[in-house]
Coordinates of C-alpha atoms in Angstrom, one line a residue:
Chain Q
X30 CA -0.2 0.3 -0.8
X31 CA 2.6 2.4 -0.5
X32 CA 1.8 6.1 -1.8
X33 CA 4.6 7.2 -4.4
X34 CA 5.6 9.9 -2.1
X35 CA 6.2 7.3 0.6
X36 CA 8.8 5.2 -1.7
X37 CA 10.3 8.1 -3.3
X38 CA 11.3 9.5 0.0
X39 CA 12.3 6.4 1.2
X40 CA 14.3 5.7 -2.2
X41 CA 16.1 9.1 -1.0
X42 CA 16.4 8.2 2.1
X43 CA 19.1 5.0 1.1
X44 CA 20.2 6.7 -2.8
X45 CA 20.4 10.5 -1.6
X46 CA 24.6 10.0 -1.8
X47 CA 23.7 8.2 -5.6
X48 CA 20.7 10.0 -6.1
X49 CA 22.6 14.1 -5.3
X50 CA 24.5 13.1 -8.9
X51 CA 21.5 12.7 -11.2
X52 CA 19.9 14.4 -13.4
X53 CA 16.5 14.6 -11.0
X54 CA 14.4 17.0 -11.1
X55 CA 14.8 17.6 -7.7
X56 CA 18.0 18.4 -7.7
X57 CA 18.6 20.4 -11.1
X58 CA 21.4 22.1 -9.9
X59 CA 24.0 19.6 -10.8
X60 CA 23.8 19.5 -15.6
X61 CA 26.1 17.5 -17.1
X62 CA 26.6 16.5 -20.4
X63 CA 29.2 15.0 -22.3
X64 CA 29.1 15.8 -26.0
X65 CA 31.0 13.1 -28.5
X66 CA 32.3 14.0 -31.6
X67 CA 33.9 12.3 -34.2
X68 CA 35.7 16.3 -35.0
X69 CA 36.6 18.8 -33.1
X70 CA 35.5 21.2 -35.2
X71 CA 31.9 20.6 -34.8
X72 CA 32.4 22.9 -31.7
X73 CA 32.8 25.9 -33.8
X74 CA 30.2 24.8 -36.5
X75 CA 26.9 23.8 -34.4
X76 CA 28.3 26.8 -32.0
X77 CA 24.9 28.2 -31.3
X78 CA 23.4 25.2 -30.9
X79 CA 25.8 24.9 -27.7
X80 CA 25.9 28.0 -27.0
X81 CA 21.8 27.9 -26.1
X82 CA 22.9 24.8 -23.5
X83 CA 25.2 26.7 -22.1
X84 CA 23.1 29.6 -21.3
X85 CA 20.6 26.9 -20.4
X86 CA 22.8 26.1 -16.9
X87 CA 24.2 23.3 -18.7
X88 CA 26.9 22.4 -17.9
X89 CA 29.2 20.9 -21.8
X90 CA 31.9 18.5 -21.9
X91 CA 33.0 18.1 -25.4
X92 CA 34.6 14.5 -25.8
X93 CA 35.9 12.8 -29.1
X94 CA 33.8 9.4 -29.6
X95 CA 37.5 7.9 -29.9
X96 CA 38.5 9.7 -26.5
X97 CA 40.2 6.6 -24.8
X98 CA 39.7 8.0 -21.4
X99 CA 35.7 8.0 -22.0
X100 CA 33.7 6.7 -18.7
X101 CA 29.4 7.6 -18.1
X102 CA 30.6 6.4 -14.6
X103 CA 32.7 5.5 -12.2
X104 CA 33.2 3.2 -9.5
X105 CA 28.7 3.3 -10.1
X106 CA 27.6 6.6 -10.1
X107 CA 26.8 8.7 -13.3
X108 CA 29.2 12.0 -13.7
X109 CA 26.5 13.3 -16.4
X110 CA 22.9 13.9 -16.8
X111 CA 22.4 14.0 -20.5
X112 CA 24.6 12.4 -23.7
X113 CA 25.1 14.1 -27.1
X114 CA 26.5 11.6 -30.0
X115 CA 27.3 14.0 -32.8
X116 CA 29.8 11.0 -34.2
X117 CA 27.5 8.7 -37.0
X118 CA 30.3 8.0 -38.1
X119 CA 32.4 6.4 -35.4
X120 CA 32.5 2.6 -35.5
X121 CA 33.4 2.1 -31.2
X122 CA 33.6 4.4 -28.8
X123 CA 36.4 4.8 -26.4
X124 CA 37.0 4.4 -23.2
X125 CA 34.2 2.6 -21.4
X126 CA 31.4 3.2 -23.8
X127 CA 29.6 0.9 -26.3
X128 CA 26.0 0.1 -26.9
X129 CA 25.8 -1.3 -23.7
X130 CA 26.5 1.2 -22.0
X131 CA 25.0 3.4 -23.5
X132 CA 21.3 1.0 -23.4
X133 CA 22.5 1.1 -19.3
X134 CA 22.4 5.2 -19.7
X135 CA 18.8 5.4 -20.5
X136 CA 17.8 2.8 -18.7
X137 CA 19.0 4.6 -15.5
X138 CA 16.2 7.9 -16.4
X139 CA 18.8 10.3 -17.9
X140 CA 18.1 11.9 -21.7
X141 CA 19.5 11.7 -24.9
X142 CA 20.4 13.7 -28.5
X143 CA 21.8 11.2 -31.1
X144 CA 22.0 12.1 -34.7
X145 CA 23.1 10.6 -37.8
X146 CA 24.2 11.5 -40.3
X147 CA 25.2 10.7 -44.2
X148 CA 27.3 7.1 -43.4
X149 CA 25.7 6.0 -40.6
X150 CA 28.3 3.7 -38.4
X151 CA 27.2 0.5 -37.5
X152 CA 27.3 1.6 -34.1
X153 CA 24.9 4.3 -34.2
X154 CA 22.0 2.7 -36.4
X155 CA 22.4 0.3 -33.3
X156 CA 21.8 2.0 -30.6
X157 CA 19.4 4.1 -32.2
X158 CA 17.6 0.7 -32.3
X159 CA 17.4 -0.8 -29.4
X160 CA 15.2 2.6 -28.6
X161 CA 12.9 1.5 -30.8
X162 CA 14.5 4.1 -34.5
X163 CA 15.6 2.3 -37.2
X164 CA 17.6 4.0 -39.9
X165 CA 17.3 2.6 -44.1
X166 CA 19.7 0.1 -44.2
X167 CA 21.1 1.0 -47.3
X168 CA 24.5 2.8 -45.9
X169 CA 24.1 5.5 -48.5
X170 CA 21.5 5.9 -48.7
X171 CA 19.9 10.5 -48.2
X172 CA 16.1 11.5 -47.9
X173 CA 15.5 12.5 -51.4
X174 CA 11.8 15.3 -52.0
X175 CA 11.1 16.1 -55.6
X176 CA 9.0 18.2 -54.5
X177 CA 9.6 19.9 -51.2
X178 CA 12.9 20.8 -50.8
X179 CA 15.2 23.8 -50.8
X180 CA 15.3 25.9 -53.4
X181 CA 19.0 27.7 -52.0
X182 CA 20.3 23.8 -51.9
X183 CA 22.9 23.8 -53.6
X184 CA 24.2 20.3 -55.3
X185 CA 20.8 19.6 -57.2
X186 CA 19.3 16.2 -56.7
X187 CA 17.1 17.9 -53.5
X188 CA 18.9 15.8 -50.6
X189 CA 18.1 19.2 -48.8
X190 CA 14.3 19.4 -47.8
X191 CA 12.7 21.7 -45.9
X192 CA 9.9 19.9 -43.8
X193 CA 6.7 20.9 -42.6
X194 CA 4.9 18.3 -41.1
X195 CA 5.6 18.5 -37.3
X196 CA 4.0 16.3 -33.6
X197 CA 1.6 19.1 -33.1
X198 CA 2.0 19.4 -29.6
X199 CA 3.1 21.9 -28.0
X200 CA 4.4 20.1 -24.9
X201 CA 7.2 19.0 -27.2
X202 CA 8.1 21.7 -29.5
X203 CA 6.2 25.2 -27.5
X204 CA 3.7 27.0 -28.1
X205 CA 5.0 30.1 -30.9
X206 CA 4.2 27.5 -33.4
X207 CA 7.3 27.1 -35.6
X208 CA 6.3 29.5 -38.9
X209 CA 9.3 28.6 -41.0
X210 CA 9.8 25.5 -43.0
X211 CA 13.0 23.0 -40.9
X212 CA 15.9 22.1 -43.2
X213 CA 16.8 19.0 -42.6
X214 CA 20.0 17.2 -45.2
X215 CA 20.9 13.0 -43.6
X216 CA 19.1 9.6 -43.4
X217 CA 16.2 8.6 -43.2
X218 CA 14.7 6.4 -39.6
X219 CA 11.7 4.5 -39.7
X220 CA 9.3 3.6 -36.3
X221 CA 7.8 -0.3 -35.7
X222 CA 4.2 1.1 -35.2
X223 CA 3.6 -0.9 -33.0
X224 CA 5.9 1.5 -30.6
X225 CA 4.4 2.9 -28.8
X226 CA 7.7 5.1 -26.6
X227 CA 8.0 6.8 -30.0
X228 CA 7.2 9.3 -32.3
X229 CA 7.7 11.0 -35.4
X230 CA 8.3 14.3 -34.4
X231 CA 9.8 15.8 -38.2
X232 CA 8.4 13.6 -41.0
X233 CA 9.1 13.4 -44.3
X234 CA 5.8 15.2 -46.8
X235 CA 4.4 12.8 -48.9
X236 CA 7.0 12.6 -51.9
X237 CA 10.0 11.8 -50.2
X238 CA 11.5 9.1 -50.5
X239 CA 15.2 6.9 -49.4
X240 CA 18.3 6.6 -51.7
X241 CA 21.2 7.4 -52.5
X242 CA 21.4 10.3 -54.8
X243 CA 24.8 9.5 -56.9
X244 CA 22.5 6.7 -58.7
X245 CA 20.6 5.6 -60.5
X246 CA 17.3 4.1 -58.3
X247 CA 16.8 0.7 -59.6
X248 CA 13.9 -1.1 -57.8
X249 CA 11.6 1.2 -55.7
X250 CA 12.6 2.3 -52.5
X251 CA 11.4 0.7 -49.0
X252 CA 11.2 4.3 -47.4
X253 CA 8.8 6.2 -48.1
X254 CA 6.4 8.8 -48.0
X255 CA 5.5 10.0 -43.9
X256 CA 6.6 6.6 -43.1
X257 CA 9.8 8.6 -43.6
X258 CA 10.9 10.1 -39.7
X259 CA 13.7 12.8 -40.3
X260 CA 13.6 13.6 -36.6
X261 CA 11.8 11.0 -33.1
X262 CA 11.6 10.7 -30.5
X263 CA 11.1 8.0 -27.6
X264 CA 10.5 8.2 -23.8
X265 CA 11.0 5.2 -22.1
X266 CA 8.7 3.9 -19.9
X267 CA 11.0 5.4 -16.9
X268 CA 10.8 8.6 -18.5
X269 CA 14.0 8.7 -19.9
X270 CA 14.2 11.0 -23.1
X271 CA 15.4 10.4 -26.7
X272 CA 16.2 12.6 -29.9
X273 CA 17.0 10.8 -32.5
X274 CA 18.3 13.2 -35.2
X275 CA 18.9 11.4 -39.3
X276 CA 20.7 14.9 -40.0
X277 CA 23.0 16.5 -38.2
X278 CA 23.2 19.4 -40.2
X279 CA 20.1 19.9 -38.7
X280 CA 21.7 21.2 -35.5
X281 CA 24.4 23.3 -37.5
X282 CA 24.4 27.2 -36.9
X283 CA 25.2 27.1 -41.4
X284 CA 21.8 26.1 -41.2
X285 CA 20.1 27.7 -38.4
X286 CA 21.2 31.3 -39.9
X287 CA 20.1 30.2 -43.4
X288 CA 16.6 31.7 -45.2
X289 CA 14.6 29.1 -46.9
X290 CA 12.8 28.6 -49.3
X291 CA 11.0 26.1 -50.3
X292 CA 9.5 24.8 -54.6
X293 CA 6.9 25.6 -55.1
X294 CA 5.5 27.8 -52.4
X295 CA 5.7 31.6 -52.8
X296 CA 7.0 32.4 -49.3
X297 CA 10.3 32.8 -48.5
X298 CA 11.3 32.6 -45.1
X299 CA 14.8 34.4 -43.8
X300 CA 15.4 32.5 -41.1
X301 CA 15.0 28.6 -41.1
X302 CA 12.6 27.1 -38.7
X303 CA 16.2 25.3 -37.8
X304 CA 17.2 27.2 -34.2
X305 CA 13.4 27.3 -33.1
X306 CA 13.1 23.1 -33.7
X307 CA 15.9 22.4 -32.0
X308 CA 15.7 24.5 -28.8
X309 CA 12.5 23.6 -28.2
X310 CA 13.1 19.9 -28.5
X311 CA 15.8 20.0 -26.4
X312 CA 14.1 21.8 -23.7
X313 CA 11.7 19.1 -23.4
X314 CA 14.5 15.9 -24.1
X315 CA 16.1 17.5 -21.3
X316 CA 12.8 17.7 -19.1
X317 CA 12.4 21.7 -18.6
X318 CA 8.8 20.9 -20.1
X319 CA 6.7 18.4 -19.9
X320 CA 7.9 16.9 -16.7
X321 CA 5.0 15.8 -14.1
X322 CA 5.2 15.1 -10.5
X323 CA 2.5 14.1 -8.4
X324 CA 2.2 12.6 -4.9
X325 CA -0.4 13.1 -2.5
X326 CA -3.4 10.8 -3.0
X327 CA -6.1 11.8 -0.7
X328 CA -9.4 11.0 -0.3
X329 CA -11.7 10.6 3.0
X330 CA -15.9 10.4 3.1
X331 CA -17.3 14.0 2.5
X332 CA -18.0 15.3 5.5
X333 CA -13.9 13.4 7.5
X334 CA -11.0 14.7 7.1
X335 CA -9.1 11.5 7.4
X336 CA -8.2 9.4 5.7
X337 CA -10.6 5.6 6.3
X338 CA -9.2 2.3 6.9
X339 CA -12.4 1.2 5.1
X340 CA -15.7 2.6 3.1
X341 CA -19.1 1.6 3.4
X342 CA -21.0 0.6 -0.2
X343 CA -23.1 3.7 -1.1
X344 CA -20.4 5.9 1.0
X345 CA -19.6 8.8 -0.6
X346 CA -16.5 10.4 -0.8
X347 CA -13.9 13.2 -2.0
X348 CA -10.8 12.6 -3.5
X349 CA -7.9 14.5 -4.1
X350 CA -4.4 14.3 -6.3
X351 CA -1.6 16.7 -6.4
X352 CA 0.3 17.1 -9.2
X353 CA 3.1 20.0 -10.5
X354 CA 5.6 20.5 -13.5
X355 CA 8.3 21.6 -13.7
X356 CA 8.6 24.2 -15.2
X357 CA 13.3 24.5 -15.7
X358 CA 13.3 26.2 -12.2
X359 CA 10.8 25.6 -9.9
X360 CA 7.5 22.9 -9.6
X361 CA 4.6 24.8 -11.6
X362 CA 1.1 24.0 -11.1
X363 CA 0.0 21.4 -14.1
X364 CA -2.8 22.5 -15.8
X365 CA -5.6 20.4 -17.4
X366 CA -8.5 19.2 -17.8
X367 CA -8.1 15.3 -19.3
X368 CA -6.9 13.4 -16.1
X369 CA -9.1 10.2 -14.6
X370 CA -9.5 9.6 -11.6
X371 CA -10.3 5.3 -11.4
X372 CA -12.5 3.1 -8.6
X373 CA -10.7 -0.1 -10.0
X374 CA -11.4 -4.2 -8.7
X375 CA -10.6 -6.0 -11.9
X376 CA -12.1 -2.9 -14.4
X377 CA -12.9 0.5 -13.5
X378 CA -16.4 0.5 -11.6
X379 CA -15.7 4.6 -11.8
X380 CA -14.0 6.7 -13.7
X381 CA -14.4 10.6 -13.6
X382 CA -12.9 13.0 -14.3
X383 CA -10.1 15.4 -11.8
X384 CA -11.4 19.4 -11.6
X385 CA -8.8 21.5 -11.2
X386 CA -8.9 24.2 -8.4
X387 CA -4.8 25.7 -10.9
X388 CA -3.0 25.5 -8.0
X389 CA -2.3 21.9 -8.6
X390 CA -5.5 20.0 -7.0
X391 CA -7.6 17.7 -8.9
X392 CA -10.2 16.8 -6.5
X393 CA -13.9 15.3 -7.2
X394 CA -15.7 12.8 -5.4
X395 CA -17.8 10.0 -6.0
X396 CA -20.4 8.2 -5.3
X397 CA -19.0 4.4 -3.7
X398 CA -20.0 1.9 -5.9
X399 CA -23.2 -1.2 -5.2
X400 CA -20.3 -3.9 -5.2
X401 CA -17.8 -4.7 -2.1
X402 CA -14.6 -5.9 -2.2
X403 CA -10.9 -4.5 -2.4
X404 CA -10.5 -2.0 -4.5
X405 CA -7.5 0.7 -6.0
X406 CA -7.9 4.2 -6.4
X407 CA -5.7 5.1 -9.8
X408 CA -4.6 6.8 -11.8
X409 CA -2.4 6.4 -15.3
X410 CA -2.2 9.3 -17.6
X411 CA -0.2 8.7 -20.9
X412 CA -0.1 12.2 -23.1
X413 CA 1.4 12.6 -26.0
X414 CA 4.8 14.9 -24.2
X415 CA 4.0 14.7 -20.5
X416 CA 5.9 11.7 -18.0
X417 CA 3.4 8.8 -17.1
X418 CA 1.8 9.3 -14.1
X419 CA 0.7 6.0 -12.8
X420 CA -0.1 6.4 -9.2
X421 CA -2.8 3.9 -7.6
X422 CA -3.9 3.3 -4.0
X423 CA -5.1 0.1 -2.4
X424 CA -8.8 1.0 0.3
X425 CA -12.0 -2.3 1.6
X426 CA -14.6 -1.7 0.7
X427 CA -17.8 -3.7 2.8
X428 CA -21.8 -4.0 2.5
X429 CA -23.6 -2.8 5.4
X430 CA -23.8 -4.0 8.8
X431 CA -27.0 -5.8 9.9
X432 CA -28.3 -2.7 10.7
X433 CA -27.6 -0.6 8.9
X434 CA -30.2 -1.8 6.1
X435 CA -33.1 0.8 6.3
X436 CA -35.1 0.0 9.2
X437 CA -38.6 0.3 7.7
X438 CA -39.1 -0.3 4.1
X439 CA -41.8 1.6 2.8
X440 CA -42.8 -0.7 -0.5
X441 CA -43.4 -3.1 3.1
X442 CA -46.1 0.1 4.3
X443 CA -49.4 -2.0 3.6
X444 CA -48.0 -4.4 5.0
X445 CA -47.0 -3.8 7.9
X446 CA -51.0 -1.9 7.6
X447 CA -53.4 -4.7 7.9
X448 CA -50.3 -6.7 10.0
X449 CA -52.5 -4.0 12.7
X450 CA -54.8 -3.7 11.6
X451 CA -55.8 -6.9 11.9
X452 CA -54.9 -7.0 15.8
X453 CA -56.8 -4.2 16.0
X454 CA -59.8 -5.6 15.1
X455 CA -59.0 -9.6 16.6
X456 CA -59.0 -6.7 20.1
X457 CA -62.0 -4.9 19.2
X458 CA -63.4 -8.0 18.1
X459 CA -62.8 -10.1 21.3
X460 CA -65.0 -6.6 23.7
X461 CA -67.6 -6.9 20.9
X462 CA -68.2 -10.1 21.2
X463 CA -68.1 -10.5 25.0
X464 CA -69.7 -8.4 25.9
X465 CA -73.3 -7.9 22.9
X466 CA -76.6 -8.7 24.1
Chain I
X3 CA -85.6 -23.3 -18.4
X4 CA -84.2 -20.5 -18.9
X5 CA -85.9 -18.9 -17.0
X6 CA -86.6 -21.4 -13.8
X7 CA -83.4 -21.7 -13.7
X8 CA -83.7 -17.8 -12.8
X9 CA -86.4 -18.9 -10.2
X10 CA -84.9 -21.7 -8.9
X11 CA -81.7 -19.0 -7.8
X12 CA -83.5 -16.7 -6.4
X13 CA -85.8 -19.1 -4.5
X14 CA -81.9 -20.7 -3.5
X15 CA -81.1 -16.6 -2.6
X16 CA -83.5 -15.7 -0.5
X17 CA -84.1 -19.8 1.0
X18 CA -80.3 -18.5 2.1
X19 CA -81.1 -15.3 3.2
X20 CA -83.6 -15.9 5.6
X21 CA -81.3 -19.2 6.9
X22 CA -78.7 -17.6 8.0
X23 CA -81.1 -14.9 9.4
X24 CA -81.7 -17.2 11.9
X25 CA -78.7 -17.9 13.1
X26 CA -77.5 -16.3 16.5
X27 CA -75.7 -13.1 16.8
X28 CA -72.7 -14.0 17.7
X29 CA -71.8 -16.8 14.8
X30 CA -72.9 -13.6 13.0
X31 CA -70.1 -11.0 14.5
X32 CA -67.8 -14.3 14.1
X33 CA -68.6 -14.7 9.8
X34 CA -68.3 -10.6 10.1
X35 CA -65.2 -10.5 11.3
X36 CA -63.5 -13.8 8.8
X37 CA -64.9 -11.5 6.4
X38 CA -63.2 -8.4 7.1
X39 CA -59.7 -11.0 8.4
X40 CA -59.9 -12.3 4.0
X41 CA -60.6 -9.0 2.8
X42 CA -57.2 -7.9 3.9
X43 CA -55.9 -10.8 2.9
X44 CA -56.8 -10.3 -0.6
X45 CA -56.2 -6.6 -0.6
X46 CA -52.8 -7.5 0.5
X47 CA -52.5 -10.3 -2.7
X48 CA -53.2 -6.9 -5.1
X49 CA -51.3 -4.7 -3.8
X50 CA -47.6 -7.4 -4.1
X51 CA -49.5 -8.1 -8.2
X52 CA -48.8 -4.6 -8.4
X53 CA -46.0 -3.8 -7.3
X54 CA -44.2 -6.4 -6.9
X55 CA -43.0 -9.4 -3.9
X56 CA -40.5 -7.4 -2.8
X57 CA -39.9 -7.9 1.4
X58 CA -41.5 -10.8 0.5
X59 CA -41.2 -11.6 4.8
X60 CA -43.8 -9.0 5.3
X61 CA -45.6 -9.6 2.5
X62 CA -46.0 -13.1 3.6
X63 CA -46.5 -11.8 7.7
X64 CA -49.1 -9.3 6.5
X65 CA -51.1 -12.0 4.5
X66 CA -50.6 -14.6 6.8
X67 CA -51.2 -12.9 10.8
X68 CA -54.9 -12.5 8.4
X69 CA -55.9 -15.9 7.2
X70 CA -54.3 -17.3 10.1
X71 CA -56.4 -14.9 12.5
X72 CA -59.3 -16.5 9.7
X73 CA -58.7 -20.1 10.6
X74 CA -58.9 -19.3 14.1
X75 CA -62.5 -17.2 13.7
X76 CA -63.7 -20.1 12.3
X77 CA -62.1 -22.6 15.2
X78 CA -63.5 -20.3 17.2
X79 CA -67.7 -20.5 15.4
X80 CA -67.4 -24.3 15.0
X81 CA -66.8 -25.0 18.8
X82 CA -69.0 -22.8 19.8
X83 CA -72.2 -23.1 17.5
X84 CA -74.9 -24.5 19.0
X85 CA -76.3 -26.7 16.5
X86 CA -72.8 -28.7 16.1
X87 CA -73.1 -32.4 17.9
X88 CA -68.8 -32.9 18.8
X89 CA -68.3 -30.2 20.4
X90 CA -71.4 -30.5 22.8
X91 CA -69.9 -31.0 26.4
X92 CA -67.0 -27.6 25.7
X93 CA -67.4 -24.5 27.5
X94 CA -68.0 -21.8 25.0
X95 CA -65.8 -19.7 27.3
X96 CA -62.6 -22.2 27.0
X97 CA -63.2 -22.3 23.3
X98 CA -62.7 -18.6 23.9
X99 CA -60.0 -18.8 26.1
X100 CA -58.3 -21.1 23.0
X101 CA -58.8 -18.2 20.9
X102 CA -57.5 -15.3 22.7
X103 CA -54.2 -17.3 23.0
X104 CA -53.4 -18.9 19.8
X105 CA -53.8 -15.0 18.3
X106 CA -52.2 -13.3 20.6
X107 CA -49.2 -16.5 19.5
X108 CA -50.2 -15.4 16.0
X109 CA -49.4 -11.5 16.6
X110 CA -46.1 -12.6 18.2
X111 CA -45.0 -14.6 15.3
X112 CA -46.3 -12.6 12.7
X113 CA -44.6 -9.2 13.8
X114 CA -41.1 -10.8 14.6
X115 CA -41.8 -12.2 11.0
X116 CA -42.5 -8.5 9.6
X117 CA -38.9 -7.6 9.8

């Protein structure tokens, strides 16, 4: 019967030394991010992106991917809270890093930004497959789009595409709409449709396909149209967030600064949507948006304040839970109108939408159903882009005691009346019978 | 033949009425009491047919109190009737005392079963 707050406080007590080094949103002071590059010139060619991260308080540690002293953990404690891998052509990481240690890194709840590019190595492809994203098997293929390319494409092979198909989510991409198209030049990947943890953030237009731009196309390409994802995210069950992009140039200063005009469209934009897209996405991936915390699940009978140990059927009860959202600096009250609570025993007997007082408290009241047994209050909240909330609290429900039934049943009043009338009739009759003349 | 049948029915009815008028008053009182009890029982059965038998124990209790007291009144009538050779030696007071005691037990049980 441990609720979330008790288990969290218990865990934090035992793991306090470990927690103080992790990227727990309760301790956001340590925000160290390891940036793996396969070429140190990326520091300057992608400087705008790195500087925006630094200005938000991240501590970036630039290392070459093949550096032999690379380590994510030391003596069981993680040294970094986030990982950015901009090393698409690295075959083997140096030091103690490999695809398994990166998978463990994500399993520990830490976030990852991974970018592939043309000629992505098997190592990078392997890490992406672990996260549910499958790159095109042809290593020389790039995304080509003959109708949605940018007119500033110098090569003329229509591989610099201007993508506009963004996922509709204010939490992942921010409230401000990204007006300009996002420039992309890289490889395609696809997502398994049965995987419900990954999501396409930037998809290709229906006319895109993945093929080698320099050689003639001999057979129909495997990845085509909107099935091609250009940038995907994955939110793991432990709420670690991973961004996987098919293009390293998406993050570069050159594409940030360049204007964009989609072929065939009259709109010319001075600045591409890349910088806004990448900044908002990095805010989401490092939990500055959309990270929820729920706690203080309280229930009691109407009119009381203490939590009873057992309810009776047809009791009126009130239920409340507090949900907060991390804003990057502090816990703000979460405001939404679709959080629901279930009163559950094998199936939900009661399902109610909680109303909020806009200060983080979600509450409702309902009547316990006419069934007795052991129920659970369950709050299961899985909204796109938000952390999943899963709280439950068990409570038994008993039937009426023998003296809690209604004393007199209204339907039976005629029978009560008839019995007493008969008794009165008997009484009157015996007097009349005895004393008549 | 129809006319004679209806005339027979009328004659029968009249002879019954005049014969009944000759019965003693105390027997007529008992008959009235029995009619009242049975009538109350019939009302309850009609009510149950209307609303259903939800508190069945209450229904049984109500109907049985009426029928039970009617049965006891019929027994009283049999024992008190002077024309009845079988109970010639039984004192009518004894019959009435039995009636009262049985009714007391009956109503005790009924109130308990009424719920």
